[in-house]
Amino acid sequence: MKGHMNTQVGNIVIDTEVIAQYAGTVAVECFGIVGMAAVSVKDGLVKLLKKESITHGISVSLEDNKLILDFHVIVSYGVSILAVSDNLISNVKYKVEEFTGLSIEKINIYVEGVRVID
């Protein structure tokens, strides 16, 4: 699925992979987020994704040209998950809506692990 916008001079089509890449970059800049997580359904294992494969921890879907984002994250040990989640939601919502011109209907955050940072 792709996001569509009609302008006076033509149509704009945005691939969900582009939105996922941008949203992932914004997410890892947020305080308390160590990185994105990949969950192996077969083993039930969670692993921290490298920056190159950050989009595997994000699911982007479109319904009626509104975005629904699912984040699978690993948070820092000792931080408030509620505070980190609120910060993530507000930053991602503002920056992704400004970047794409599409509105976000829902952001779901799945905390897949906790990691101690040096």
PDB file of C-alpha atoms in Angstrom:
ATOM      1  CA  MET A   1       0.000   0.000   0.000  1.00  0.00           C
ATOM      2  CA  LYS A   2       1.121   3.499  -0.685  1.00  0.00           C
ATOM      3  CA  GLY A   3       0.032   6.913   0.533  1.00  0.00           C
ATOM      4  CA  HIS A   4      -1.578   9.088  -2.139  1.00  0.00           C
ATOM      5  CA  MET A   5      -1.941  12.856  -2.217  1.00  0.00           C
ATOM      6  CA  ASN A   6      -3.381  14.915  -5.031  1.00  0.00           C
ATOM      7  CA  THR A   7      -1.952  18.371  -5.650  1.00  0.00           C
ATOM      8  CA  GLN A   8      -2.654  21.076  -8.196  1.00  0.00           C
ATOM      9  CA  VAL A   9       0.188  19.912 -10.412  1.00  0.00           C
ATOM     10  CA  GLY A  10      -0.089  16.137 -10.019  1.00  0.00           C
ATOM     11  CA  ASN A  11      -0.141  13.156  -7.674  1.00  0.00           C
ATOM     12  CA  ILE A  12       2.309  12.224  -4.920  1.00  0.00           C
ATOM     13  CA  VAL A  13       2.761   8.568  -3.976  1.00  0.00           C
ATOM     14  CA  ILE A  14       4.734   7.620  -0.848  1.00  0.00           C
ATOM     15  CA  ASP A  15       5.833   4.017  -0.287  1.00  0.00           C
ATOM     16  CA  THR A  16       5.263   2.661   3.228  1.00  0.00           C
ATOM     17  CA  GLU A  17       8.930   1.573   3.354  1.00  0.00           C
ATOM     18  CA  VAL A  18       9.970   5.250   3.129  1.00  0.00           C
ATOM     19  CA  ILE A  19       7.583   6.136   5.970  1.00  0.00           C
ATOM     20  CA  ALA A  20       8.906   3.237   8.076  1.00  0.00           C
ATOM     21  CA  GLN A  21      12.529   4.314   7.495  1.00  0.00           C
ATOM     22  CA  TYR A  22      11.808   7.905   8.509  1.00  0.00           C
ATOM     23  CA  ALA A  23       9.692   6.895  11.521  1.00  0.00           C
ATOM     24  CA  GLY A  24      12.429   4.512  12.681  1.00  0.00           C
ATOM     25  CA  THR A  25      15.065   7.217  12.439  1.00  0.00           C
ATOM     26  CA  VAL A  26      12.876   9.572  14.485  1.00  0.00           C
ATOM     27  CA  ALA A  27      12.154   6.833  17.046  1.00  0.00           C
ATOM     28  CA  VAL A  28      15.778   5.946  17.802  1.00  0.00           C
ATOM     29  CA  GLU A  29      16.522   9.649  18.420  1.00  0.00           C
ATOM     30  CA  CYS A  30      14.001   9.656  21.297  1.00  0.00           C
ATOM     31  CA  PHE A  31      15.263   9.518  24.876  1.00  0.00           C
ATOM     32  CA  GLY A  32      15.042   6.046  26.396  1.00  0.00           C
ATOM     33  CA  ILE A  33      14.831   4.123  23.118  1.00  0.00           C
ATOM     34  CA  VAL A  34      17.813   1.797  22.649  1.00  0.00           C
ATOM     35  CA  GLY A  35      16.651   0.603  19.240  1.00  0.00           C
ATOM     36  CA  MET A  36      14.105  -1.300  17.249  1.00  0.00           C
ATOM     37  CA  ALA A  37      13.458  -4.986  17.878  1.00  0.00           C
ATOM     38  CA  ALA A  38      12.865  -7.933  15.605  1.00  0.00           C
ATOM     39  CA  VAL A  39      10.804 -10.742  17.081  1.00  0.00           C
ATOM     40  CA  SER A  40      11.283 -14.261  15.809  1.00  0.00           C
ATOM     41  CA  VAL A  41       7.845 -15.856  15.865  1.00  0.00           C
ATOM     42  CA  LYS A  42       9.362 -19.311  15.518  1.00  0.00           C
ATOM     43  CA  ASP A  43      11.698 -19.011  18.522  1.00  0.00           C
ATOM     44  CA  GLY A  44      10.076 -16.175  20.451  1.00  0.00           C
ATOM     45  CA  LEU A  45      13.470 -14.462  20.530  1.00  0.00           C
ATOM     46  CA  VAL A  46      13.939 -10.703  20.418  1.00  0.00           C
ATOM     47  CA  LYS A  47      17.024  -9.117  18.900  1.00  0.00           C
ATOM     48  CA  LEU A  48      18.197  -5.537  18.593  1.00  0.00           C
ATOM     49  CA  LEU A  49      18.239  -4.399  14.974  1.00  0.00           C
ATOM     50  CA  LYS A  50      21.127  -2.537  13.417  1.00  0.00           C
ATOM     51  CA  LYS A  51      20.506   0.880  11.876  1.00  0.00           C
ATOM     52  CA  GLU A  52      20.458  -0.582   8.336  1.00  0.00           C
ATOM     53  CA  SER A  53      17.545  -2.903   9.128  1.00  0.00           C
ATOM     54  CA  ILE A  54      15.589  -0.514  11.363  1.00  0.00           C
ATOM     55  CA  THR A  55      12.399  -0.866   9.303  1.00  0.00           C
ATOM     56  CA  HIS A  56      11.963  -4.519  10.346  1.00  0.00           C
ATOM     57  CA  GLY A  57      10.852  -3.297  13.782  1.00  0.00           C
ATOM     58  CA  ILE A  58       8.162  -1.032  12.327  1.00  0.00           C
ATOM     59  CA  SER A  59       4.904  -1.886  10.628  1.00  0.00           C
ATOM     60  CA  VAL A  60       3.163   0.800   8.558  1.00  0.00           C
ATOM     61  CA  SER A  61      -0.374   0.407   7.263  1.00  0.00           C
ATOM     62  CA  LEU A  62      -2.783   2.796   5.588  1.00  0.00           C
ATOM     63  CA  GLU A  63      -6.541   2.969   6.059  1.00  0.00           C
ATOM     64  CA  ASP A  64      -8.444   5.733   4.244  1.00  0.00           C
ATOM     65  CA  ASN A  65      -5.129   7.548   3.652  1.00  0.00           C
ATOM     66  CA  LYS A  66      -4.412   7.634   7.426  1.00  0.00           C
ATOM     67  CA  LEU A  67      -1.336   5.970   8.866  1.00  0.00           C
ATOM     68  CA  ILE A  68      -1.230   3.290  11.545  1.00  0.00           C
ATOM     69  CA  LEU A  69       2.278   2.680  12.917  1.00  0.00           C
ATOM     70  CA  ASP A  70       3.403  -0.269  15.054  1.00  0.00           C
ATOM     71  CA  PHE A  71       6.777   0.054  16.803  1.00  0.00           C
ATOM     72  CA  HIS A  72       8.621  -2.893  18.377  1.00  0.00           C
ATOM     73  CA  VAL A  73      11.200  -1.242  20.617  1.00  0.00           C
ATOM     74  CA  ILE A  74      13.836  -1.968  23.212  1.00  0.00           C
ATOM     75  CA  VAL A  75      13.991   0.612  26.009  1.00  0.00           C
ATOM     76  CA  SER A  76      16.755   1.675  28.375  1.00  0.00           C
ATOM     77  CA  TYR A  77      16.844   0.125  31.822  1.00  0.00           C
ATOM     78  CA  GLY A  78      15.633   2.455  34.587  1.00  0.00           C
ATOM     79  CA  VAL A  79      13.528   4.832  32.516  1.00  0.00           C
ATOM     80  CA  SER A  80       9.761   5.223  32.753  1.00  0.00           C
ATOM     81  CA  ILE A  81       8.197   3.255  29.907  1.00  0.00           C
ATOM     82  CA  LEU A  82       5.184   5.584  30.004  1.00  0.00           C
ATOM     83  CA  ALA A  83       7.386   8.689  29.646  1.00  0.00           C
ATOM     84  CA  VAL A  84       9.413   7.110  26.832  1.00  0.00           C
ATOM     85  CA  SER A  85       6.227   6.028  25.037  1.00  0.00           C
ATOM     86  CA  ASP A  86       4.623   9.467  25.338  1.00  0.00           C
ATOM     87  CA  ASN A  87       7.811  11.093  24.021  1.00  0.00           C
ATOM     88  CA  LEU A  88       8.010   8.605  21.137  1.00  0.00           C
ATOM     89  CA  ILE A  89       4.370   9.121  20.170  1.00  0.00           C
ATOM     90  CA  SER A  90       4.532  12.919  20.213  1.00  0.00           C
ATOM     91  CA  ASN A  91       7.834  13.117  18.287  1.00  0.00           C
ATOM     92  CA  VAL A  92       6.876  10.547  15.667  1.00  0.00           C
ATOM     93  CA  LYS A  93       3.381  11.964  15.191  1.00  0.00           C
ATOM     94  CA  TYR A  94       4.642  15.510  14.648  1.00  0.00           C
ATOM     95  CA  LYS A  95       7.642  14.683  12.461  1.00  0.00           C
ATOM     96  CA  VAL A  96       6.011  11.998  10.286  1.00  0.00           C
ATOM     97  CA  GLU A  97       2.903  14.113   9.661  1.00  0.00           C
ATOM     98  CA  GLU A  98       5.115  17.072   8.684  1.00  0.00           C
ATOM     99  CA  PHE A  99       7.311  14.848   6.484  1.00  0.00           C
ATOM    100  CA  THR A 100       4.541  13.004   4.631  1.00  0.00           C
ATOM    101  CA  GLY A 101       1.541  15.330   4.776  1.00  0.00           C
ATOM    102  CA  LEU A 102      -0.543  12.310   5.865  1.00  0.00           C
ATOM    103  CA  SER A 103      -2.266  12.179   9.236  1.00  0.00           C
ATOM    104  CA  ILE A 104      -1.567   9.450  11.776  1.00  0.00           C
ATOM    105  CA  GLU A 105      -4.598   7.648  13.115  1.00  0.00           C
ATOM    106  CA  LYS A 106      -2.833   5.403  15.629  1.00  0.00           C
ATOM    107  CA  ILE A 107       0.622   4.578  16.989  1.00  0.00           C
ATOM    108  CA  ASN A 108       1.046   1.254  18.802  1.00  0.00           C
ATOM    109  CA  ILE A 109       4.191   0.633  20.846  1.00  0.00           C
ATOM    110  CA  TYR A 110       5.287  -2.872  21.782  1.00  0.00           C
ATOM    111  CA  VAL A 111       8.127  -2.938  24.315  1.00  0.00           C
ATOM    112  CA  GLU A 112      10.009  -6.114  23.423  1.00  0.00           C
ATOM    113  CA  GLY A 113      12.900  -5.754  25.835  1.00  0.00           C
ATOM    114  CA  VAL A 114      14.992  -3.717  28.245  1.00  0.00           C
ATOM    115  CA  ARG A 115      18.694  -3.105  27.879  1.00  0.00           C
ATOM    116  CA  VAL A 116      21.288  -1.554  30.188  1.00  0.00           C
ATOM    117  CA  ILE A 117      23.204   1.249  28.482  1.00  0.00           C
ATOM    118  CA  ASP A 118      26.812   2.013  29.394  1.00  0.00           C
TER     119      ASP A 118
END
